[in-house]
Coordinates of N, CA and C and ligand atoms in Angstrom, one line a residue:
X1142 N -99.8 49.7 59.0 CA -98.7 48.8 59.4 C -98.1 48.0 58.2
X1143 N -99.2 48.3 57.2 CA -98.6 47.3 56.0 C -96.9 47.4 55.6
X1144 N -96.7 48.9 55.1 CA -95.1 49.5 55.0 C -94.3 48.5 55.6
X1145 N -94.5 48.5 57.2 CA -93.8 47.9 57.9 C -93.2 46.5 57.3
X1146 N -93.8 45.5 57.2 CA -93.7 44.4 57.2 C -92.2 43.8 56.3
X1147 N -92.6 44.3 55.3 CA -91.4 44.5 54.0 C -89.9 44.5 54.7
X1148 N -90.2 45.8 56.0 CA -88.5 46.2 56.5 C -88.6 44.9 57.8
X1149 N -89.2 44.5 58.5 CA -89.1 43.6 59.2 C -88.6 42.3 59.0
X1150 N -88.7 41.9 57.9 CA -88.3 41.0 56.9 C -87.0 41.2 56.6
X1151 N -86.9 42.5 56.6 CA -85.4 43.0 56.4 C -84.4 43.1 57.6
X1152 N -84.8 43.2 58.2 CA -84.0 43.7 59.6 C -83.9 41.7 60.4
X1153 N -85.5 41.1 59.9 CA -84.4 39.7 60.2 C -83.7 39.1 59.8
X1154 N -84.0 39.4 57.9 CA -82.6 38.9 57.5 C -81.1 39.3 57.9
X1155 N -81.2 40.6 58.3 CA -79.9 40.9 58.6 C -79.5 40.0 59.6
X1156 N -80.3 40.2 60.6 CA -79.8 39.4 62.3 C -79.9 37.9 62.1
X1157 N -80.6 37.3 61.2 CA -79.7 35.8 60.8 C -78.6 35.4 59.8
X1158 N -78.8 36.3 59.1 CA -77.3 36.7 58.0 C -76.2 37.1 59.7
X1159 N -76.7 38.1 60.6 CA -75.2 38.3 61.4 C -74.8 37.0 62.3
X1160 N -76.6 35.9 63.2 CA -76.0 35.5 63.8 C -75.0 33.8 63.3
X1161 N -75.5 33.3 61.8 CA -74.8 32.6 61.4 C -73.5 33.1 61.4
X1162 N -73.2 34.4 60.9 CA -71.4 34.6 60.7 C -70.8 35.0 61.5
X1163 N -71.6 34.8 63.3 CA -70.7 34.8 64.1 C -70.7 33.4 64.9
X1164 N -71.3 32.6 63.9 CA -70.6 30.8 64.5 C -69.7 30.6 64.3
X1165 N -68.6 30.6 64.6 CA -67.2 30.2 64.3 C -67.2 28.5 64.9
X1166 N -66.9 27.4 64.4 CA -66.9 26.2 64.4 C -65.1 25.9 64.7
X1167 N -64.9 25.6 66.0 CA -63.5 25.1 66.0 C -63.4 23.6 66.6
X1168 N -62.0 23.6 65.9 CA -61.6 22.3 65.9 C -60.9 21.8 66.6
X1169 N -61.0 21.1 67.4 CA -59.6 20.9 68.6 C -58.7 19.6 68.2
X1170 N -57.7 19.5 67.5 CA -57.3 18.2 67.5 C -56.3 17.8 67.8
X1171 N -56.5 16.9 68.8 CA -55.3 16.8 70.0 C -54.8 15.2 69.7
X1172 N -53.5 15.0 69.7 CA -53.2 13.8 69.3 C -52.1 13.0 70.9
X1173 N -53.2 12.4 71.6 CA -53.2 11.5 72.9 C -52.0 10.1 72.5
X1174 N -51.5 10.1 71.2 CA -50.6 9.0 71.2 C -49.6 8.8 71.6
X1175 N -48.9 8.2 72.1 CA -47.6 8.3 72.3 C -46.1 8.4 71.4
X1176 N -47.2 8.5 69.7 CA -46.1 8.7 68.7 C -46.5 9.9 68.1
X1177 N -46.0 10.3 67.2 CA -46.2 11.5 66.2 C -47.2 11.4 65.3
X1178 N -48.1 11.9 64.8 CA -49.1 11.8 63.8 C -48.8 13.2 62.7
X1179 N -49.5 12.6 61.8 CA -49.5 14.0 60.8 C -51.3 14.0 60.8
X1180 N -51.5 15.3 61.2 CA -53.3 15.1 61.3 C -53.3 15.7 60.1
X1181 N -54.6 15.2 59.4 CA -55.4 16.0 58.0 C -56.8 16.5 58.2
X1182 N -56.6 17.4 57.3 CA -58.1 18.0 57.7 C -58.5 18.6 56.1
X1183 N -59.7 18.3 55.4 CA -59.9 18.4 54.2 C -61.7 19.0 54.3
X1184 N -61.7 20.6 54.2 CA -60.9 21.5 54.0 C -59.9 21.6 55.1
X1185 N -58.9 22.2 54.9 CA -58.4 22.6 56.0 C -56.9 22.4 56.3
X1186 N -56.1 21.7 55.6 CA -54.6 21.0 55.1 C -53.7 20.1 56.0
X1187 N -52.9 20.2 56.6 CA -52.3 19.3 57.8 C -51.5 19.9 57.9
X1188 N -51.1 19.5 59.6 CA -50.1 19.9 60.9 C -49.3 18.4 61.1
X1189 N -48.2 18.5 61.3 CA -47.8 17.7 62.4 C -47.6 18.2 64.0
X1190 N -48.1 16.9 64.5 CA -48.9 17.1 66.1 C -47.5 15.9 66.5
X1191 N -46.9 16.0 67.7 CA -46.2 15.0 68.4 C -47.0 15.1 69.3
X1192 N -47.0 14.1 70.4 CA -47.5 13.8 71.3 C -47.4 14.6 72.4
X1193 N -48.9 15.1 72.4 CA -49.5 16.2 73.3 C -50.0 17.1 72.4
X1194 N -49.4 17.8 71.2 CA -50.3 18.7 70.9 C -51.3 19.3 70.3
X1195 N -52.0 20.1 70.2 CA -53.3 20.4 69.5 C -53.6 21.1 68.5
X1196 N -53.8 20.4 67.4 CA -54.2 22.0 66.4 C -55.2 22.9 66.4
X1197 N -55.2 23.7 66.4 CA -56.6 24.2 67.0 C -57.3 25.0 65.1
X1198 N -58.0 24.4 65.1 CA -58.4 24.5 63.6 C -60.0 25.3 62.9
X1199 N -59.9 26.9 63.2 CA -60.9 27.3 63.0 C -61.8 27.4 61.4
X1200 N -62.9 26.8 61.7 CA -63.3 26.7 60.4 C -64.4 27.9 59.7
X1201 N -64.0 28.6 60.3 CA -65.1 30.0 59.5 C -66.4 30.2 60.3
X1202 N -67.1 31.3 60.0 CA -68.0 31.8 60.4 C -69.3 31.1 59.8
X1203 N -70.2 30.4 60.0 CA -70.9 29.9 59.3 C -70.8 29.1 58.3
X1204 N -69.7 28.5 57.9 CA -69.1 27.3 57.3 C -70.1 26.3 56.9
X1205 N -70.5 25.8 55.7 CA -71.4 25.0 55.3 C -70.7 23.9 54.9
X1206 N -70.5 22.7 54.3 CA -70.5 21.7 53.9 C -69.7 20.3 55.1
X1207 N -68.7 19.9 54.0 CA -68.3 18.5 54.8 C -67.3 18.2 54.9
X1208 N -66.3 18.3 56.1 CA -65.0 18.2 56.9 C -64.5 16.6 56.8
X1209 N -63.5 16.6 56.6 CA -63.0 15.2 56.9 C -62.1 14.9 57.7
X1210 N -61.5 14.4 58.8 CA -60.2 14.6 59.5 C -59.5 13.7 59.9
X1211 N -58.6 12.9 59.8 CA -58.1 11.8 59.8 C -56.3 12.1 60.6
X1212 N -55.4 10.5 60.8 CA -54.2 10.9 61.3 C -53.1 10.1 60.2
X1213 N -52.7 10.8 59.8 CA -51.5 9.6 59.1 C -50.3 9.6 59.9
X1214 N -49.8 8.7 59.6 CA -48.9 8.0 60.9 C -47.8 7.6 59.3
X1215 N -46.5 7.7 60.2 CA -45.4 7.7 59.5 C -44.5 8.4 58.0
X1216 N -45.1 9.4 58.4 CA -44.9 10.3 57.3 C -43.8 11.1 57.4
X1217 N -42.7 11.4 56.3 CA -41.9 12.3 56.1 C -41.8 13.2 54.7
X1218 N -41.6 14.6 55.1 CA -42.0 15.7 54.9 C -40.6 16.3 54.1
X1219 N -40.6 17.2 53.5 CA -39.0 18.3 52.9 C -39.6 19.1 53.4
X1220 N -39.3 20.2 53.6 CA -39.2 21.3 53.5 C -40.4 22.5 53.1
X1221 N -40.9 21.9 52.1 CA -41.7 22.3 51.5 C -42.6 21.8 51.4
X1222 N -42.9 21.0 52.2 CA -44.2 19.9 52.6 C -44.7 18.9 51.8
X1223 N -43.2 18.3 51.1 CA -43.4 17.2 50.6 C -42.7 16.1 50.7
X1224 N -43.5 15.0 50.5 CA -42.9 13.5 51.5 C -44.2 12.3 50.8
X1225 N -44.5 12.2 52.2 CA -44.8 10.4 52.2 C -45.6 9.7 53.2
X1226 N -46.6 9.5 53.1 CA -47.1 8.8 54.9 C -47.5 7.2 54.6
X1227 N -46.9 6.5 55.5 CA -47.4 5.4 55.7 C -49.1 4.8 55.8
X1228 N -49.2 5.6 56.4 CA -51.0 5.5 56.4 C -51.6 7.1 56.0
X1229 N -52.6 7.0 55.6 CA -53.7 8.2 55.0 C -53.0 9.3 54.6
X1230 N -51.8 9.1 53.7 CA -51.2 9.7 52.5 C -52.0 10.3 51.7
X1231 N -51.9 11.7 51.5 CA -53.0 12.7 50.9 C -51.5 12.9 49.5
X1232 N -51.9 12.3 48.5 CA -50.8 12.8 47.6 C -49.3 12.8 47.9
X1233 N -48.5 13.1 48.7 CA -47.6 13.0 49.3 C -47.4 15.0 49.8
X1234 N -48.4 15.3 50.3 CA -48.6 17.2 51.1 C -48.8 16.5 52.0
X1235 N -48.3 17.6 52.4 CA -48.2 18.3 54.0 C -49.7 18.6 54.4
X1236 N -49.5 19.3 53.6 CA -51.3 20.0 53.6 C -52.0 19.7 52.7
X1237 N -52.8 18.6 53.1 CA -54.2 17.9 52.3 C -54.8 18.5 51.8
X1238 N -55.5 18.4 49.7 CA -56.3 18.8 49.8 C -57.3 17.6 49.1
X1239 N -56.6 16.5 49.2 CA -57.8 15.7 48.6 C -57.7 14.9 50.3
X1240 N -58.5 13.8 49.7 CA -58.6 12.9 50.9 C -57.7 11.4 51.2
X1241 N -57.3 11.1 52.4 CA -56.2 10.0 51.9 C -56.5 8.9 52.0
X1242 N -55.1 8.3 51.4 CA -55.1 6.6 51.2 C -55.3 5.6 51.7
X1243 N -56.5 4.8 52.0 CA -56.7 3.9 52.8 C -55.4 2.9 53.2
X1244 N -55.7 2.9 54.4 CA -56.4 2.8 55.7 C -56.3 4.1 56.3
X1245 N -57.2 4.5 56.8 CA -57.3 6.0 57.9 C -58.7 5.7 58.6
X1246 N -58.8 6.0 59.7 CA -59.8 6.4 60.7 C -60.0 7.5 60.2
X1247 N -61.8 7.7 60.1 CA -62.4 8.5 60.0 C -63.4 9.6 60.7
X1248 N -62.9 10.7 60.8 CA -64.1 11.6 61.1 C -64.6 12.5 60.4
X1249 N -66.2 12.1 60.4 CA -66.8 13.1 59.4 C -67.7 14.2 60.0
X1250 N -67.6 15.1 59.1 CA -68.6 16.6 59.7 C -69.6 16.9 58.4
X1251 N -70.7 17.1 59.1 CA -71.7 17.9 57.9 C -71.6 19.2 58.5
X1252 N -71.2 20.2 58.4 CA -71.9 21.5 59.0 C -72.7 22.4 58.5
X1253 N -73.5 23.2 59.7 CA -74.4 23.7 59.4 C -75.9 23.1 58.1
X1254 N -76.1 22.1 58.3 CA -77.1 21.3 57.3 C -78.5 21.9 57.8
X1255 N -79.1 21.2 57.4 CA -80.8 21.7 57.3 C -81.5 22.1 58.9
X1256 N -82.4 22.8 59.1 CA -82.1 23.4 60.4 C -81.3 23.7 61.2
X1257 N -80.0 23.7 60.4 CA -79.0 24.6 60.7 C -78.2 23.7 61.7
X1258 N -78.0 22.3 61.4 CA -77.6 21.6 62.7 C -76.4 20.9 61.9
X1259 N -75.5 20.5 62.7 CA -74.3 20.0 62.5 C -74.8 18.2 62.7
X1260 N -73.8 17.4 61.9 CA -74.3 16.3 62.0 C -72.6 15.5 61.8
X1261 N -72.3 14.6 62.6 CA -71.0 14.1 62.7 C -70.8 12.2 63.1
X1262 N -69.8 11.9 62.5 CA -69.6 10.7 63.1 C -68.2 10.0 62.5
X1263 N -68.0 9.1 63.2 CA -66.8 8.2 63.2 C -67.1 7.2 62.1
X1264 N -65.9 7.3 60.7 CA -66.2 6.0 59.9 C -65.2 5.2 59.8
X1265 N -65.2 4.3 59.8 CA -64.7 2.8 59.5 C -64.2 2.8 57.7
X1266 N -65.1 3.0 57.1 CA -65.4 2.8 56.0 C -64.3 3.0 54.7
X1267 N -63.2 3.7 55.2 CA -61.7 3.7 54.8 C -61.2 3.2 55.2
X1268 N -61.2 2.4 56.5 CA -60.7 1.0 57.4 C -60.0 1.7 58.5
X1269 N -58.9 1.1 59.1 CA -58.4 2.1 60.3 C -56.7 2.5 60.7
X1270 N -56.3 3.1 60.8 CA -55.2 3.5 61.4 C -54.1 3.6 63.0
X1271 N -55.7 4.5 63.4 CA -55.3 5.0 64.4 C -57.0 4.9 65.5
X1272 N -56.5 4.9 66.5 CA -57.9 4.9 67.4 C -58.6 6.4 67.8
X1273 N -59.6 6.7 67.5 CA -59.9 7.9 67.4 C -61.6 8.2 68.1
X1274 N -61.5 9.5 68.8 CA -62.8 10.0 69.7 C -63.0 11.5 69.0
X1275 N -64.5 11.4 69.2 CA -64.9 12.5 68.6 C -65.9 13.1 69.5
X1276 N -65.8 14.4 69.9 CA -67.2 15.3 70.8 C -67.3 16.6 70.7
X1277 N -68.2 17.3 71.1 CA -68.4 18.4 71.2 C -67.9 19.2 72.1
X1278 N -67.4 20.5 71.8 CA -66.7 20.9 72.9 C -67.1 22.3 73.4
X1279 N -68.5 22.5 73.0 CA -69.2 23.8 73.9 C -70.3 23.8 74.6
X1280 N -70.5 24.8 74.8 CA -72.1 24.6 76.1 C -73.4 24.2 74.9
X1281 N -72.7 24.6 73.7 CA -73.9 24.5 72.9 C -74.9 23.1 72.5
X1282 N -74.2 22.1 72.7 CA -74.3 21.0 72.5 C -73.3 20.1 74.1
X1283 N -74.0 20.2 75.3 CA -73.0 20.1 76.2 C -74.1 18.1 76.6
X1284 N -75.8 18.2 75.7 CA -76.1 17.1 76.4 C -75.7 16.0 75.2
X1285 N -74.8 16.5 73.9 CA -74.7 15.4 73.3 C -73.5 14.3 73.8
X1286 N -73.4 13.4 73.6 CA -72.1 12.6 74.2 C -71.7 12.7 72.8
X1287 N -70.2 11.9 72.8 CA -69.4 12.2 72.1 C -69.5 10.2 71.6
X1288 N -68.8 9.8 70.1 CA -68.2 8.5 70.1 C -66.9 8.8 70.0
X1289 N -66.6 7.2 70.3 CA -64.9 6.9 70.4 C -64.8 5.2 69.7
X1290 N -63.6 5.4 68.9 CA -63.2 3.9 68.6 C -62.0 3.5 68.5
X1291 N -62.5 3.2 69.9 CA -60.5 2.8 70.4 C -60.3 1.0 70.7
X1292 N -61.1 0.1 69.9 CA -60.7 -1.1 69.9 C -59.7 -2.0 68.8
X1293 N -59.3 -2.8 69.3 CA -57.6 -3.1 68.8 C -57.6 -3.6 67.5
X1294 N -58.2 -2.8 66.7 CA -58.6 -3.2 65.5 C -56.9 -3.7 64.4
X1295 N -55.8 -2.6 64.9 CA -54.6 -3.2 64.0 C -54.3 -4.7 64.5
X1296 N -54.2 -5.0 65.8 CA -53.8 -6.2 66.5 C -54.8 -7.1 66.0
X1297 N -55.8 -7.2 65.7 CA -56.8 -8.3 65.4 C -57.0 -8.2 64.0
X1298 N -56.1 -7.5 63.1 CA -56.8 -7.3 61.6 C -56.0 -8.7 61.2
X1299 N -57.2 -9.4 60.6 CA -56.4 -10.3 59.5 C -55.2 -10.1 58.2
X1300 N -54.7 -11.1 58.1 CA -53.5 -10.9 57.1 C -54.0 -10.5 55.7
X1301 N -55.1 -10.5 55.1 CA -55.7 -10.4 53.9 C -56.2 -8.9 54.4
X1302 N -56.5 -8.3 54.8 CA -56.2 -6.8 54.9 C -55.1 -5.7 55.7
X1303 N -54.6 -6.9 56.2 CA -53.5 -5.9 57.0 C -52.3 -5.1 56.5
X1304 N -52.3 -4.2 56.2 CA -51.2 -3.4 55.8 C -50.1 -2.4 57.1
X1305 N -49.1 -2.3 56.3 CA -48.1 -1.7 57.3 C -48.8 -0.4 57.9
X1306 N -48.4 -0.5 59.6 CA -49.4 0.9 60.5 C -51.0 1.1 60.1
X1307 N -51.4 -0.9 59.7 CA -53.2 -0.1 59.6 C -53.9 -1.4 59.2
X1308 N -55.4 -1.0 58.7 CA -56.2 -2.5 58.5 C -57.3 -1.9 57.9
X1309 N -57.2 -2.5 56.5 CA -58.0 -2.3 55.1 C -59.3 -2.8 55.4
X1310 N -60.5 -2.0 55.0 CA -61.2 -2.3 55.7 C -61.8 -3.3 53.9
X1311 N -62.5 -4.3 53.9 CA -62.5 -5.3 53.2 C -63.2 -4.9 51.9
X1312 N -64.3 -3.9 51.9 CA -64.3 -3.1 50.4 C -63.1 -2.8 49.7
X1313 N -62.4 -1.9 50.1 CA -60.8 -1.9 49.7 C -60.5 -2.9 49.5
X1314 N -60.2 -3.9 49.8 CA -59.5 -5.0 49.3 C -60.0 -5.9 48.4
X1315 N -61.6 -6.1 48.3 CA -62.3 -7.2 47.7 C -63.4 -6.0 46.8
X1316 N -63.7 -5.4 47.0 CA -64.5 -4.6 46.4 C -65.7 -5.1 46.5
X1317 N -66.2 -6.2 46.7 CA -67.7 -6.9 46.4 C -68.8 -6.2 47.2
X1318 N -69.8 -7.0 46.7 CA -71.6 -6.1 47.1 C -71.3 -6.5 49.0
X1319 N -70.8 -7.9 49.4 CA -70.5 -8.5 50.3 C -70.2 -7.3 51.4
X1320 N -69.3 -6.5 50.8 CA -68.6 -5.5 52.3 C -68.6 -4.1 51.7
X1321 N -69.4 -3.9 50.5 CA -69.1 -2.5 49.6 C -70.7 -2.3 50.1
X1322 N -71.7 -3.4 49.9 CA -72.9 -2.6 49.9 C -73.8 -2.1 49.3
X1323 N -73.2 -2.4 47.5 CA -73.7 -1.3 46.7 C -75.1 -1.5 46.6
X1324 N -75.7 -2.6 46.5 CA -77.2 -2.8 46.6 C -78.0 -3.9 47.9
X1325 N -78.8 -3.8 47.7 CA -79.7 -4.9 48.9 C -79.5 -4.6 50.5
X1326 N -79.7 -5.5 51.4 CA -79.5 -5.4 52.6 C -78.2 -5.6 53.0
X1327 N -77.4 -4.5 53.8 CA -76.1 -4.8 53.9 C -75.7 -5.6 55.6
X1328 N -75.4 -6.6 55.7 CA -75.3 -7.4 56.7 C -73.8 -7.4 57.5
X1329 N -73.8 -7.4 58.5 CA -71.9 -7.0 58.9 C -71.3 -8.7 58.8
X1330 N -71.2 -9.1 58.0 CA -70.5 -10.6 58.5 C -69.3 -10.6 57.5
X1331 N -68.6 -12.2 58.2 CA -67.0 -11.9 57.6 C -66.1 -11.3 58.2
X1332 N -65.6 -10.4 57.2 CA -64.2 -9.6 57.7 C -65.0 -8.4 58.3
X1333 N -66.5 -8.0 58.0 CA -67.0 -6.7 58.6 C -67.1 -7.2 60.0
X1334 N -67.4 -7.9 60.4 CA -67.4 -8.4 62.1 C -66.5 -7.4 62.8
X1335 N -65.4 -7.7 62.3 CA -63.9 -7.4 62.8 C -64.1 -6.0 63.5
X1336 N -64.8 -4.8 62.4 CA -64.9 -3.3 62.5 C -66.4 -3.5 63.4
X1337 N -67.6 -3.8 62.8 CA -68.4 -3.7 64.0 C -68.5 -4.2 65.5
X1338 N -67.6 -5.4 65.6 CA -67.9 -5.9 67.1 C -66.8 -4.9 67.4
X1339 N -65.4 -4.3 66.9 CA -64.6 -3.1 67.9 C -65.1 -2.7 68.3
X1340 N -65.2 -1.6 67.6 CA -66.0 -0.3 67.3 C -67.4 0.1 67.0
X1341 N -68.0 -0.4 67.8 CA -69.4 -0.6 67.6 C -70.3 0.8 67.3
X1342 N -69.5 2.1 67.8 CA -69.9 3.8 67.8 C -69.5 3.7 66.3
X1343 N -69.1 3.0 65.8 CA -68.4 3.4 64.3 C -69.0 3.5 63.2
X1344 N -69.5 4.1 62.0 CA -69.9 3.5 60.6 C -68.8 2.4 60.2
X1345 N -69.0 1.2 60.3 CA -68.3 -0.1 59.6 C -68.5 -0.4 58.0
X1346 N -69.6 0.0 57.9 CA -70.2 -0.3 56.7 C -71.3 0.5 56.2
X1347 N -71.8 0.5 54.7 CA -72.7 1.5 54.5 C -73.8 1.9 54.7
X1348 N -74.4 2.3 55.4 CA -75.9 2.2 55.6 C -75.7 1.4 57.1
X1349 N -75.2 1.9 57.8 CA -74.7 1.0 58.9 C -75.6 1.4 60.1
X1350 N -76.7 0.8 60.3 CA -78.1 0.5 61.3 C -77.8 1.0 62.2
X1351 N -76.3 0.2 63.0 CA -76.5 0.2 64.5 C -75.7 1.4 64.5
X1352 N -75.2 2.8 64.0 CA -74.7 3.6 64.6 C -75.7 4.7 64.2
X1353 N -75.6 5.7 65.0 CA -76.6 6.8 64.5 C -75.7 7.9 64.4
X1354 N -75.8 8.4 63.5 CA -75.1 10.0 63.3 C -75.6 10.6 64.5
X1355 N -74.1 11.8 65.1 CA -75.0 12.9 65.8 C -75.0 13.8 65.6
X1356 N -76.0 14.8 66.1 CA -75.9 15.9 65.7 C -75.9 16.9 67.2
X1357 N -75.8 18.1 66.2 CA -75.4 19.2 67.4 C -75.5 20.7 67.0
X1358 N -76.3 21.8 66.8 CA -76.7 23.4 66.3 C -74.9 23.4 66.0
X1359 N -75.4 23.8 64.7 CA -74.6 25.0 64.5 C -73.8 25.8 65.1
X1360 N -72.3 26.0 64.5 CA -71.6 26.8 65.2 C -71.0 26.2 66.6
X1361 N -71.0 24.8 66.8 CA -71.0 24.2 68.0 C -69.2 23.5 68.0
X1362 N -68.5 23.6 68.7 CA -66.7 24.0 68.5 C -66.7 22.0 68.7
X1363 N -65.9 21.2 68.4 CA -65.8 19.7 67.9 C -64.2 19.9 68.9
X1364 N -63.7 18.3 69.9 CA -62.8 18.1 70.1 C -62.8 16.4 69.2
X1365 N -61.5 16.5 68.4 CA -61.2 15.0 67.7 C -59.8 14.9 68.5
X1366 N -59.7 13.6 69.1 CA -58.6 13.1 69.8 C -58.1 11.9 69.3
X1367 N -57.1 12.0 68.8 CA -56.2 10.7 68.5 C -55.8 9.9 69.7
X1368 N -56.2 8.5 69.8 CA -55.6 8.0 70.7 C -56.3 8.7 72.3
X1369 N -57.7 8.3 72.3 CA -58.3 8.5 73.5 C -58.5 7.4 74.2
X1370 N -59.1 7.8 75.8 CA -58.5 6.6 76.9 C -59.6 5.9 75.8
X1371 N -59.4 4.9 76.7 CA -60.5 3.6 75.8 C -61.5 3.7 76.9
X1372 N -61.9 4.2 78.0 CA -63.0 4.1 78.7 C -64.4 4.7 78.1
Ligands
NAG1111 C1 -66.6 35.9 62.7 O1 -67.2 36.1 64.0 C2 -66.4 36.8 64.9 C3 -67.1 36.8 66.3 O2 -67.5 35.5 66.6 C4 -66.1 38.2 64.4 O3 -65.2 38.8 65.3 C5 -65.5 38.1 63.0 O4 -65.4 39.5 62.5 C6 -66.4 37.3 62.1 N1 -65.8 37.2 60.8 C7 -66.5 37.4 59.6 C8 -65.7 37.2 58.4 O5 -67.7 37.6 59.6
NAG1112 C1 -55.0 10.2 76.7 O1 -54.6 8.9 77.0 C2 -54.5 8.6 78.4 C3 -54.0 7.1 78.5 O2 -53.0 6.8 77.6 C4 -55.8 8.7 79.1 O3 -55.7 8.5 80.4 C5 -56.3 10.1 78.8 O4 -57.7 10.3 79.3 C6 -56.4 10.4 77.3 N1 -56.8 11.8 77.0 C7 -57.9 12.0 76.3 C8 -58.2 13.5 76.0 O5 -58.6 11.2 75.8

């Protein structure tokens, strides 16, 4: 039986080498606002979505690393996909390939990470834009719930962060250990209030206690909704 062992080894690496590269990881991103958004997606570049529609954004077969997807709002475009967005301006493209300019609502993806599990969440931590829900959208992950942070964060942002179509989240503006975090215990007070009593599902800040990343296997298809009900 010894011979054997060697090809069995062989024959499962094949069948986990096949069944990672038939996880196809999609993206559903549906923009629920009643205005136009330019959605970004890094990898992955940008669409403009009007109200109602979906990009449907597949991300490969066993796809490893870290997605970012956000909406910029008030952006105009030439022809050749270049312009300007009022909020989360990626250079001035169409199609993002870096990440954009605060303020944007955040959604983040790890994929495929260590036992092979996807790990995702909603950040604050570029401050906010737009109101934004994040969930899973297959049987594969049907008992995770999803977060959403749909509280009125532009209407309540103070004047020392508020920028046009958005609200700085106070690192960006002040840079200090205070709301940056860089060392010690990071505590939500001040202007962080504002982001954790909203959006309480949210990363506000770094190392941020009360939210927990979720996770969900591998290969498991993600709906991100702009402007979801607030229930
Ligand atoms: C990805 O998986 C699908 C089936 O889920 C398959 O049809 C396709 O050929 C695969 N692509 C690659 C590059 O492996
Ligand atoms: C879109 O927004 C409406 C309210 O404006 C809400 O009733 C609906 O559930 C939202 N859709 C999604 C997918 O969140």
């Amino acid at each position: 039986m010894g011979p054997l062992k060697p090809f069995s080894l062989f024959i499962y690496l094949i069948i986990t080498v096949f069944v990672d590269y038939t996880n196809a990881a999609i993206f559903d991103i549906i923009n629920n606002c009643s205005f136009t958004v330019w959605a970004a997606a890094v990898p992955g570049g940008g669409r403009q979505l009007d109200r109602g529609q979906t990009w449907t954004l597949d991300v490969g077969n066993g796809t490893t690393g870290v997605y970012r997807i956000w909406a910029r709002t008030g952006c105009s475009f030439d022809g050749a996909g270049r312009g300007k967005c009022q909020t989360g301006d990626c250079t001035g493209l169409l199609q993002c390939q870096g990440y954009g300019t605060p303020p944007n609502t955040l959604a983040e993806f790890s994929l495929n990470q260590f036992n092979n599990m996807d790990l995702f969440d909603l950040s604050l931590i570029d401050g906010f834009n737009v109101p934004m829900g994040l969930s899973p959208n297959s049987e594969t992950c049907s008992g995770t719930r999803g977060v959403r942070c749909t509280g009125d964060i532009n209407g309540e942002c103070p004047n020392e962060l508020r920028v046009p179509g958005g609200c700085n989240h106070p690192c960006t503006v002040f840079g200090t250990n205070q709301y940056c975090c860089y060392s010690g215990p990071c505590i939500p007070t001040g202007y962080l209030r504002l982001f954790s009593d909203k959006c309480p599902d949210a990363y506000s800040y770094p190392r941020d206690g009360g939210t927990s990343t979720l996770t969900c296997p591998g290969g498991t298809n993600y709906r991100v909704v702009f402007c979801p009900s607030s229930i």
